[in-house]
Coordinates of C-alpha atoms and ligand atoms in Angstrom, one line a residue:
X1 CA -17.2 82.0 -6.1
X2 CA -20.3 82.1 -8.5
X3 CA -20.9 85.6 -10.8
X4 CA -24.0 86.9 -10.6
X5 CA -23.2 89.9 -12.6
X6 CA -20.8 91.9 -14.3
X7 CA -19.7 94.8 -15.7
X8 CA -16.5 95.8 -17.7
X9 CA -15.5 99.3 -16.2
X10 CA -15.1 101.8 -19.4
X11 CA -11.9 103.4 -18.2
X12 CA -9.8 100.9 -16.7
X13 CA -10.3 96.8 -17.2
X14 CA -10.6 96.2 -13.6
X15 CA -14.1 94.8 -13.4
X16 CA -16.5 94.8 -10.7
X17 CA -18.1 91.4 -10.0
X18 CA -21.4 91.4 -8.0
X19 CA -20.8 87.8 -6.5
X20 CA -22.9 85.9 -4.2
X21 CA -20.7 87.0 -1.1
X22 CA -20.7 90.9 -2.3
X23 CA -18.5 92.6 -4.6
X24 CA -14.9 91.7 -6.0
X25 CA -12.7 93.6 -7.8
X26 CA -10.5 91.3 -10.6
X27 CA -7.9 92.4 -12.9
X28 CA -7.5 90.5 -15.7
X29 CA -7.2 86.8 -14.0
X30 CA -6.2 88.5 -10.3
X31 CA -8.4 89.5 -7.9
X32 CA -7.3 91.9 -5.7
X33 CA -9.2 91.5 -2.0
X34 CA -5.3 91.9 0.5
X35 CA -4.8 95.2 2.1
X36 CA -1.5 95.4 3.5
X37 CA -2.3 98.8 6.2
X38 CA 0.9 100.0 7.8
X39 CA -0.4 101.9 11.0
X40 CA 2.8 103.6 11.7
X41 CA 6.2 104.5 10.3
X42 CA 7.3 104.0 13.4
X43 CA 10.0 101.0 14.9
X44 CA 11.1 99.7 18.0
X45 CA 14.1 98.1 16.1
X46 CA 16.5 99.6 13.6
X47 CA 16.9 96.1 10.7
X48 CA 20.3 97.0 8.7
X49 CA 18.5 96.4 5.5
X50 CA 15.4 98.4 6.5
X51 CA 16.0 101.4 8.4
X52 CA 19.5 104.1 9.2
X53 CA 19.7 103.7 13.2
X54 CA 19.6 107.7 13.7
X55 CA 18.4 110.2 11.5
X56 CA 15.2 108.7 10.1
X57 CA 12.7 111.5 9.2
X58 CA 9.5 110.1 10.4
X59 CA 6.4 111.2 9.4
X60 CA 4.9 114.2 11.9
X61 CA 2.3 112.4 14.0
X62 CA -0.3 114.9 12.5
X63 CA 0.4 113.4 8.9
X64 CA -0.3 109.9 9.9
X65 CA -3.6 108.4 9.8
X66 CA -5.7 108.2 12.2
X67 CA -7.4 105.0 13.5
X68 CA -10.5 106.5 12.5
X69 CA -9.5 107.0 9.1
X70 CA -8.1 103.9 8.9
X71 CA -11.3 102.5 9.7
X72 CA -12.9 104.5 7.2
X73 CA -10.5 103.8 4.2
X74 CA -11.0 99.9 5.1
X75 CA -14.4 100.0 4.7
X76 CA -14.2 101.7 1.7
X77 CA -11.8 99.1 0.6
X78 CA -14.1 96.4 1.5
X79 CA -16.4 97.5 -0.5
X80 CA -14.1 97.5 -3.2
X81 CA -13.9 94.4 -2.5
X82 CA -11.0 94.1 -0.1
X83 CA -11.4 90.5 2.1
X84 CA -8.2 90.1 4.0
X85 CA -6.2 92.9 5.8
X86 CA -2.6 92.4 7.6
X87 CA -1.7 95.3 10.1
X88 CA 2.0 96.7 9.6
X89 CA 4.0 98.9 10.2
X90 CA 7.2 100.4 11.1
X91 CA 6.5 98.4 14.0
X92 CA 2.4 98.0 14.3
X93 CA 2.3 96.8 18.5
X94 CA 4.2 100.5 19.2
X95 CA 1.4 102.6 18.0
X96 CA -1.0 103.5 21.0
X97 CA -3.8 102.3 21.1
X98 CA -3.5 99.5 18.8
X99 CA -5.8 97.2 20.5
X100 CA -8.8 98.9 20.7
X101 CA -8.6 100.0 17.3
X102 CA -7.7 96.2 16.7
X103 CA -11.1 95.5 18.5
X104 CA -13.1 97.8 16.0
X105 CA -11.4 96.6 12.7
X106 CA -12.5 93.2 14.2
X107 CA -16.1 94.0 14.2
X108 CA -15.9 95.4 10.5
X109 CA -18.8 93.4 8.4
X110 CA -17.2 91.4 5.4
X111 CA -13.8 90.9 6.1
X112 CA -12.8 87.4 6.3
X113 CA -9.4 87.4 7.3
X114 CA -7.0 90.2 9.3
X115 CA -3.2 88.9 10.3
X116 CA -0.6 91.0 11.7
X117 CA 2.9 90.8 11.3
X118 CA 5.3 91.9 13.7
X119 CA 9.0 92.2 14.8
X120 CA 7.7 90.1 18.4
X121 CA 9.4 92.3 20.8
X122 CA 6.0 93.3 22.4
X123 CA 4.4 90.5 21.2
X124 CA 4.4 88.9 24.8
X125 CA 2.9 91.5 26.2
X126 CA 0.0 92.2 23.7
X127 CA -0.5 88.5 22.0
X128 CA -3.8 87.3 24.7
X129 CA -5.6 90.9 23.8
X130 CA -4.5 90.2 20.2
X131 CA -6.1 87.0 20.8
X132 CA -9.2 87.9 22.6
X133 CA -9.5 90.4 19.6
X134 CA -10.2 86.8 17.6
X135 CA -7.3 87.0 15.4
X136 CA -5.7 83.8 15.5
X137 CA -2.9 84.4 12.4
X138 CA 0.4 86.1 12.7
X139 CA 3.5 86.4 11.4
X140 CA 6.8 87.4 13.2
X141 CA 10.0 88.6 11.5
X142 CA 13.0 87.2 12.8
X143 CA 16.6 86.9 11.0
X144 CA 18.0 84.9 13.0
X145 CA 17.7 82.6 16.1
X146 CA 21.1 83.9 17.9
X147 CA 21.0 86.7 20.4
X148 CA 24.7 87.9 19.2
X149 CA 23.7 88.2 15.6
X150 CA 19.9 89.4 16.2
X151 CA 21.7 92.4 17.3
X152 CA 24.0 92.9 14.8
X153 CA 21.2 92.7 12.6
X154 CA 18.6 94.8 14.6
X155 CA 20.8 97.1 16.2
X156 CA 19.1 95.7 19.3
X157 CA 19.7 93.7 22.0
X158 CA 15.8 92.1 21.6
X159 CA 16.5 88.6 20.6
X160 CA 15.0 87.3 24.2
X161 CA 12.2 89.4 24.0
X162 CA 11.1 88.2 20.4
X163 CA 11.4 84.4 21.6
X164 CA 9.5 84.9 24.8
X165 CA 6.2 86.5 22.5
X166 CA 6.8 83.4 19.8
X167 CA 6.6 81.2 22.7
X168 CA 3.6 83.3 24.3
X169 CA 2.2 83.4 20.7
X170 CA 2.8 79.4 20.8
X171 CA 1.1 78.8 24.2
X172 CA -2.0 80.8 23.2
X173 CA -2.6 79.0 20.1
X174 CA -2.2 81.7 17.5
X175 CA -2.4 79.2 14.4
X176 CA -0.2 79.7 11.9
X177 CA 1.8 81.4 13.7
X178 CA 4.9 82.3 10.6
X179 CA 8.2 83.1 11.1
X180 CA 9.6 85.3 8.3
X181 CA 13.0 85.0 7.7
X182 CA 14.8 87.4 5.3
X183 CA 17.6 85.2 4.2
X184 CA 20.9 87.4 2.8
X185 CA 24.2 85.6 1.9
X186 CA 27.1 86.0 4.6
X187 CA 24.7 87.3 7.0
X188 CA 22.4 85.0 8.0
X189 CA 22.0 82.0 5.8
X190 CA 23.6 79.9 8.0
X191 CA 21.5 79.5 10.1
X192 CA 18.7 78.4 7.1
X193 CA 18.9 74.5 8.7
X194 CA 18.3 75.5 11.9
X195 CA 15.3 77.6 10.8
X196 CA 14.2 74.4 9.1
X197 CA 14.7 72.3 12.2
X198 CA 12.4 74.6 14.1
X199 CA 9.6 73.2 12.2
X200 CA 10.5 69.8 12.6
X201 CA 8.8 69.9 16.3
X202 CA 7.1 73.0 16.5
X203 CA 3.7 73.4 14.0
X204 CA 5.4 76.7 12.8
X205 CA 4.8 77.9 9.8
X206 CA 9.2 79.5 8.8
X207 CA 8.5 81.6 5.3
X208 CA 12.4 82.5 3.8
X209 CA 11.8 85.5 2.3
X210 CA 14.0 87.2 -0.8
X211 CA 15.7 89.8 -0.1
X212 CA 14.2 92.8 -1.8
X213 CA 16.1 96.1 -3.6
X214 CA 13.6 98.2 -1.8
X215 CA 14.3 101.3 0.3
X216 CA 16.9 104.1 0.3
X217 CA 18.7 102.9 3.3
X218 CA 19.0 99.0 1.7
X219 CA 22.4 98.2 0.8
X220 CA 21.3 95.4 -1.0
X221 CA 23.7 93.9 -3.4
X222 CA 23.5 90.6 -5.7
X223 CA 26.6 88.6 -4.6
X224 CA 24.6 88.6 -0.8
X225 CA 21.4 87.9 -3.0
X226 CA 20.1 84.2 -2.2
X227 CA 17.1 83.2 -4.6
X228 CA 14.6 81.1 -3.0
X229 CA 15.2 78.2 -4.8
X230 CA 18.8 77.9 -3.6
X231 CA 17.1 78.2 0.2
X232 CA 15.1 75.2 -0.8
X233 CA 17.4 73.6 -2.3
X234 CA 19.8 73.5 1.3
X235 CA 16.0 73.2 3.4
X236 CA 15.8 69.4 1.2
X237 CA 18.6 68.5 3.1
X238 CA 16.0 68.3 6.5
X239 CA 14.2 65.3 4.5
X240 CA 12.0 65.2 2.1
X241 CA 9.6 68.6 1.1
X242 CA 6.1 67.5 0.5
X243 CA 4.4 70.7 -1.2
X244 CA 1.2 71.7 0.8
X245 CA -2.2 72.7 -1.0
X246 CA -3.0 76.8 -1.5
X247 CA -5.4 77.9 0.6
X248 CA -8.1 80.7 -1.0
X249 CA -6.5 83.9 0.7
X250 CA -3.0 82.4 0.4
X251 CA -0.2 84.7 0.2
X252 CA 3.0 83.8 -2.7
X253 CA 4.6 81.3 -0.7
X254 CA 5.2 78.4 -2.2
X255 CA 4.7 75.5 0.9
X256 CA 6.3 72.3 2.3
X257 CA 6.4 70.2 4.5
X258 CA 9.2 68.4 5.8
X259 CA 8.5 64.6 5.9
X260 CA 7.2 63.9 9.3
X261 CA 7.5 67.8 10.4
X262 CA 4.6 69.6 12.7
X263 CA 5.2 72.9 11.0
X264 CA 5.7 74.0 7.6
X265 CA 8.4 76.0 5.2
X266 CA 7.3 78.3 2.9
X267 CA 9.8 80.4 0.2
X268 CA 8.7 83.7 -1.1
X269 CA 10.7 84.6 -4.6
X270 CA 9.7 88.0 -4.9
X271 CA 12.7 89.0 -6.8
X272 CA 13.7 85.9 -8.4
X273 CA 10.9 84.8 -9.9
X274 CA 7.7 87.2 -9.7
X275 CA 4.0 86.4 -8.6
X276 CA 2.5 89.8 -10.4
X277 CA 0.0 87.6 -12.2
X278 CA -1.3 86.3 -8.8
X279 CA -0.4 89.1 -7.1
X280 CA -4.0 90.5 -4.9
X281 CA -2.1 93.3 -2.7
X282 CA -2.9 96.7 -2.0
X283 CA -0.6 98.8 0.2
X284 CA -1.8 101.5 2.2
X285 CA 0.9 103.3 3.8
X286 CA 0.5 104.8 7.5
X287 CA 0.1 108.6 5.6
X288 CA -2.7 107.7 3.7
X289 CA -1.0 106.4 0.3
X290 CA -2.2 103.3 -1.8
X291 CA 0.5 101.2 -3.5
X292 CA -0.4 99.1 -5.9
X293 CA 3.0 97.4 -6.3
X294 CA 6.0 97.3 -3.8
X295 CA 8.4 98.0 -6.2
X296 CA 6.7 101.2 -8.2
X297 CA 6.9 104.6 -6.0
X298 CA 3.8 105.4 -8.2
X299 CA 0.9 106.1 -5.1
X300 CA -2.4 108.0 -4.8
X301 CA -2.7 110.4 -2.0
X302 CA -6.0 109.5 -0.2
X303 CA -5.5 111.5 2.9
X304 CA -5.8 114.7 1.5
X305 CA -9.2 114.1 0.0
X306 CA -10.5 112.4 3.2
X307 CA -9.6 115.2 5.2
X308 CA -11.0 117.7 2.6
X309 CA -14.6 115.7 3.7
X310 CA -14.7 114.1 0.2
X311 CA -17.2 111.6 0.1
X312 CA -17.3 107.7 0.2
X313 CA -17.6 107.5 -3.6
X314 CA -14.8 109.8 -4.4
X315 CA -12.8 107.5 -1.8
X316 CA -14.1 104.1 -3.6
X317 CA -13.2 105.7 -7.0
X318 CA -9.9 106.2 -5.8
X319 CA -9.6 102.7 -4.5
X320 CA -10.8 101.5 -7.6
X321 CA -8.3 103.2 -9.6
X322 CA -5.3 101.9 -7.9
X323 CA -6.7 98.6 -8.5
X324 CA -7.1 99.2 -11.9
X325 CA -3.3 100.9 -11.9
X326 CA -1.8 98.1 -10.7
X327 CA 1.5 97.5 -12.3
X328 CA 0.6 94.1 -14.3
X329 CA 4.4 92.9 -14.3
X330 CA 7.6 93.5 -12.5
X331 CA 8.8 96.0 -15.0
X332 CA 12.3 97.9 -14.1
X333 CA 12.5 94.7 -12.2
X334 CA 13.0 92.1 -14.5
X335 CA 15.6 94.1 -16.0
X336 CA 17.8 95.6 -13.3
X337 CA 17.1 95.4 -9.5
X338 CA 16.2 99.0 -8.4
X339 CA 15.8 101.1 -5.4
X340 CA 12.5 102.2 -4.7
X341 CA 12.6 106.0 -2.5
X342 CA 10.8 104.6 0.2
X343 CA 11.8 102.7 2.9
X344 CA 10.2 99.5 3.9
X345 CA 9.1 100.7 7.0
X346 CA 6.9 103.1 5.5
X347 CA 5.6 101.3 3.1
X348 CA 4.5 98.4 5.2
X349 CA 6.4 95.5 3.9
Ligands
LIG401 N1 7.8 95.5 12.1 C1 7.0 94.5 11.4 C2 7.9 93.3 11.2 O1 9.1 93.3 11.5 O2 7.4 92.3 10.7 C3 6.3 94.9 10.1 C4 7.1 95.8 9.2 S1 8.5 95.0 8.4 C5 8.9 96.3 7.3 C6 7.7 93.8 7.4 C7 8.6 92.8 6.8 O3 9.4 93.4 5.8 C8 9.6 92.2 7.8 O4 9.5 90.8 7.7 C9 11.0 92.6 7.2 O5 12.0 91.6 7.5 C10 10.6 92.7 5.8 N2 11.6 93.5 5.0 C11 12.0 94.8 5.2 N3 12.9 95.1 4.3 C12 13.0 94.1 3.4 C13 13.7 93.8 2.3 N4 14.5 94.7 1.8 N5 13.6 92.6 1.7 C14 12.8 91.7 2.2 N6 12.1 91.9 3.3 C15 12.2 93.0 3.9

């Protein structure tokens, strides 16, 4: 994009670049325009590496956002100069309501791209108002492609549901339409090939994902650890992987195609090998807490302030600042795989 202006901010170095399309905000070489929003802590399926099965204190319905200030905190963000914005969750198609507040974030000026990912199970029944809404990316998460081991992975007894909304999702030409597969040693990485071989005749885009140390109820361990380039290492068997170009709002994956495949793989090395310096997330987690990195449990309370009737420019400054705060490198990270307090599903994954 061409600068028209610019200004170094005097307390933090983000800086605020008045572009031709409106304002972005840039730390350093990054640009930070991706919102990650998760609507709800809430989950229709119970992942062993995300959530306990009982006993999960969920956030009192009164402490979660509401749509409206969701609405308001992504416009603020825009002007920050957020572009993209991917609904989450906990489970985003189980909060009430979801399409409607789907249609107004849809009719948001100056946001050029919002995906949603989803764990599919009532992604058949909600993928043609998702549609009509005029999204036409989404990602579903999905371990693995037998009903037996979904289950033992899930705790639920889904797997048929999940297919029937890819398939919907398929039919209705949501496009890309990913498949996220979190890929743990022992578990599930046998079936890596036949995630491969999906693509092979189906234009789906299968993203292996690294399996993070995040979350209190992970149990996460490194000899069930599998990096990313070991995945693509066992993916070359398929054929031939011909990388595929970045596109502008791109997320980390790094993208192939198998020779002569409709679809895509993608591999995500978010522990192995870190994509800080690229990195153009912001987290907002469903009670009203911006993240500036998945793995640091430092956030900033917007909520409170919002509900106190601050004003939009206290809200931007806060925006701003946890743009500027953004950890600039993996930090405990790179030395030692650690917990962070949260669990995934509140923070959005
Ligand atoms: N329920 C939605 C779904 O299943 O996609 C959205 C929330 S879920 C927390 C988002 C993504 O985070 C899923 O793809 C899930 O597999 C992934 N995830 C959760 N815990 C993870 C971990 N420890 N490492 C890697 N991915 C994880």
């Amino acid at each position: 994009m061409i600068s028209a202006k610019s200004a170094m901010n005097p307390i933090g170095d983000t800086e605020k670049v008045e572009t031709l399309a409106g304002v972005e905000c840039r730390q350093g070489s990054r640009r930070v325009n991706y919102l990650r929003l998760s609507i709800t802590d809430r989950c229709n399926l119970r992942c062993v590496y995300c959530m306990p099965d009982e006993g999960i204190d969920f956030v009192p319905h009164s402490e979660i956002l509401s749509y409206e200030e969701m609405l308001h905190l992504v416009r603020i963000s825009v002007r920050n100069g957020i572009r993209k914005v991917r609904l989450t969750g906990g489970e985003p198609l189980v909060r009430k309501g979801f399409i409607p507040f789907l249609e107004k974030l849809t009719a948001l000026q100056d946001l050029d791209e919002i995906t949603i990912t989803t764990n599919g199970v009532l992604l058949k029944e909600y993928a043609a108002d998702i549609r009509n809404c005029g999204i036409c990316r989404i990602n579903v998460s999905l371990d693995s492609l037998r009903p037996e081991r979904f289950f033992r992975i899930t705790r639920r007894d889904l797997f048929h549901k999940v297919w029937e909304g890819i398939e919907e999702a398929q039919r209705l030409g949501f496009d890309p339409l990913k498949i996220n597969v979190v890929a743990m040693k022992g578990v599930n990485d046998d079936e890596v090939l036949d995630f491969g071989r999906l693509t092979l005749d189906r234009p789906f885009h299968v993203r292996f994902i690294e399996w993070m140390p995040i979350g209190k109820h992970n149990n996460w361990t490194s000899e069930k650890f599998i990096t990313a380039e070991a995945l693509r290492n066992r993916i070359a068997a398929l054929g031939e992987l011909d990388p595929v170009e970045h596109e502008p709002m791109d997320g980390p994956a790094e993208r192939y195609r198998i020779k002569g495949a409709r679809g895509e793989v993608g591999f995500i090395s978010a522990v192995s090998s870190h994509f800080c310096d690229s990195c153009n997330r912001l987290r907002l987690t469903a009670e009203g807490r911006l993240r500036g990195c998945l793995f640091s449990d430092k956030e900033i309370d917007v909520k409170t302030p919002l509900r106190e009737g601050k004003g939009d420019e206290v809200l931007a400054g806060l925006v701003k600042r946890a743009i500027d705060e953004k950890p600039r490198g993996p930090g405990r990270l790179s030395s030692r795989p650690r917990k962070c307090i949260r669990q995934m599903s509140t923070i959005g994954g």
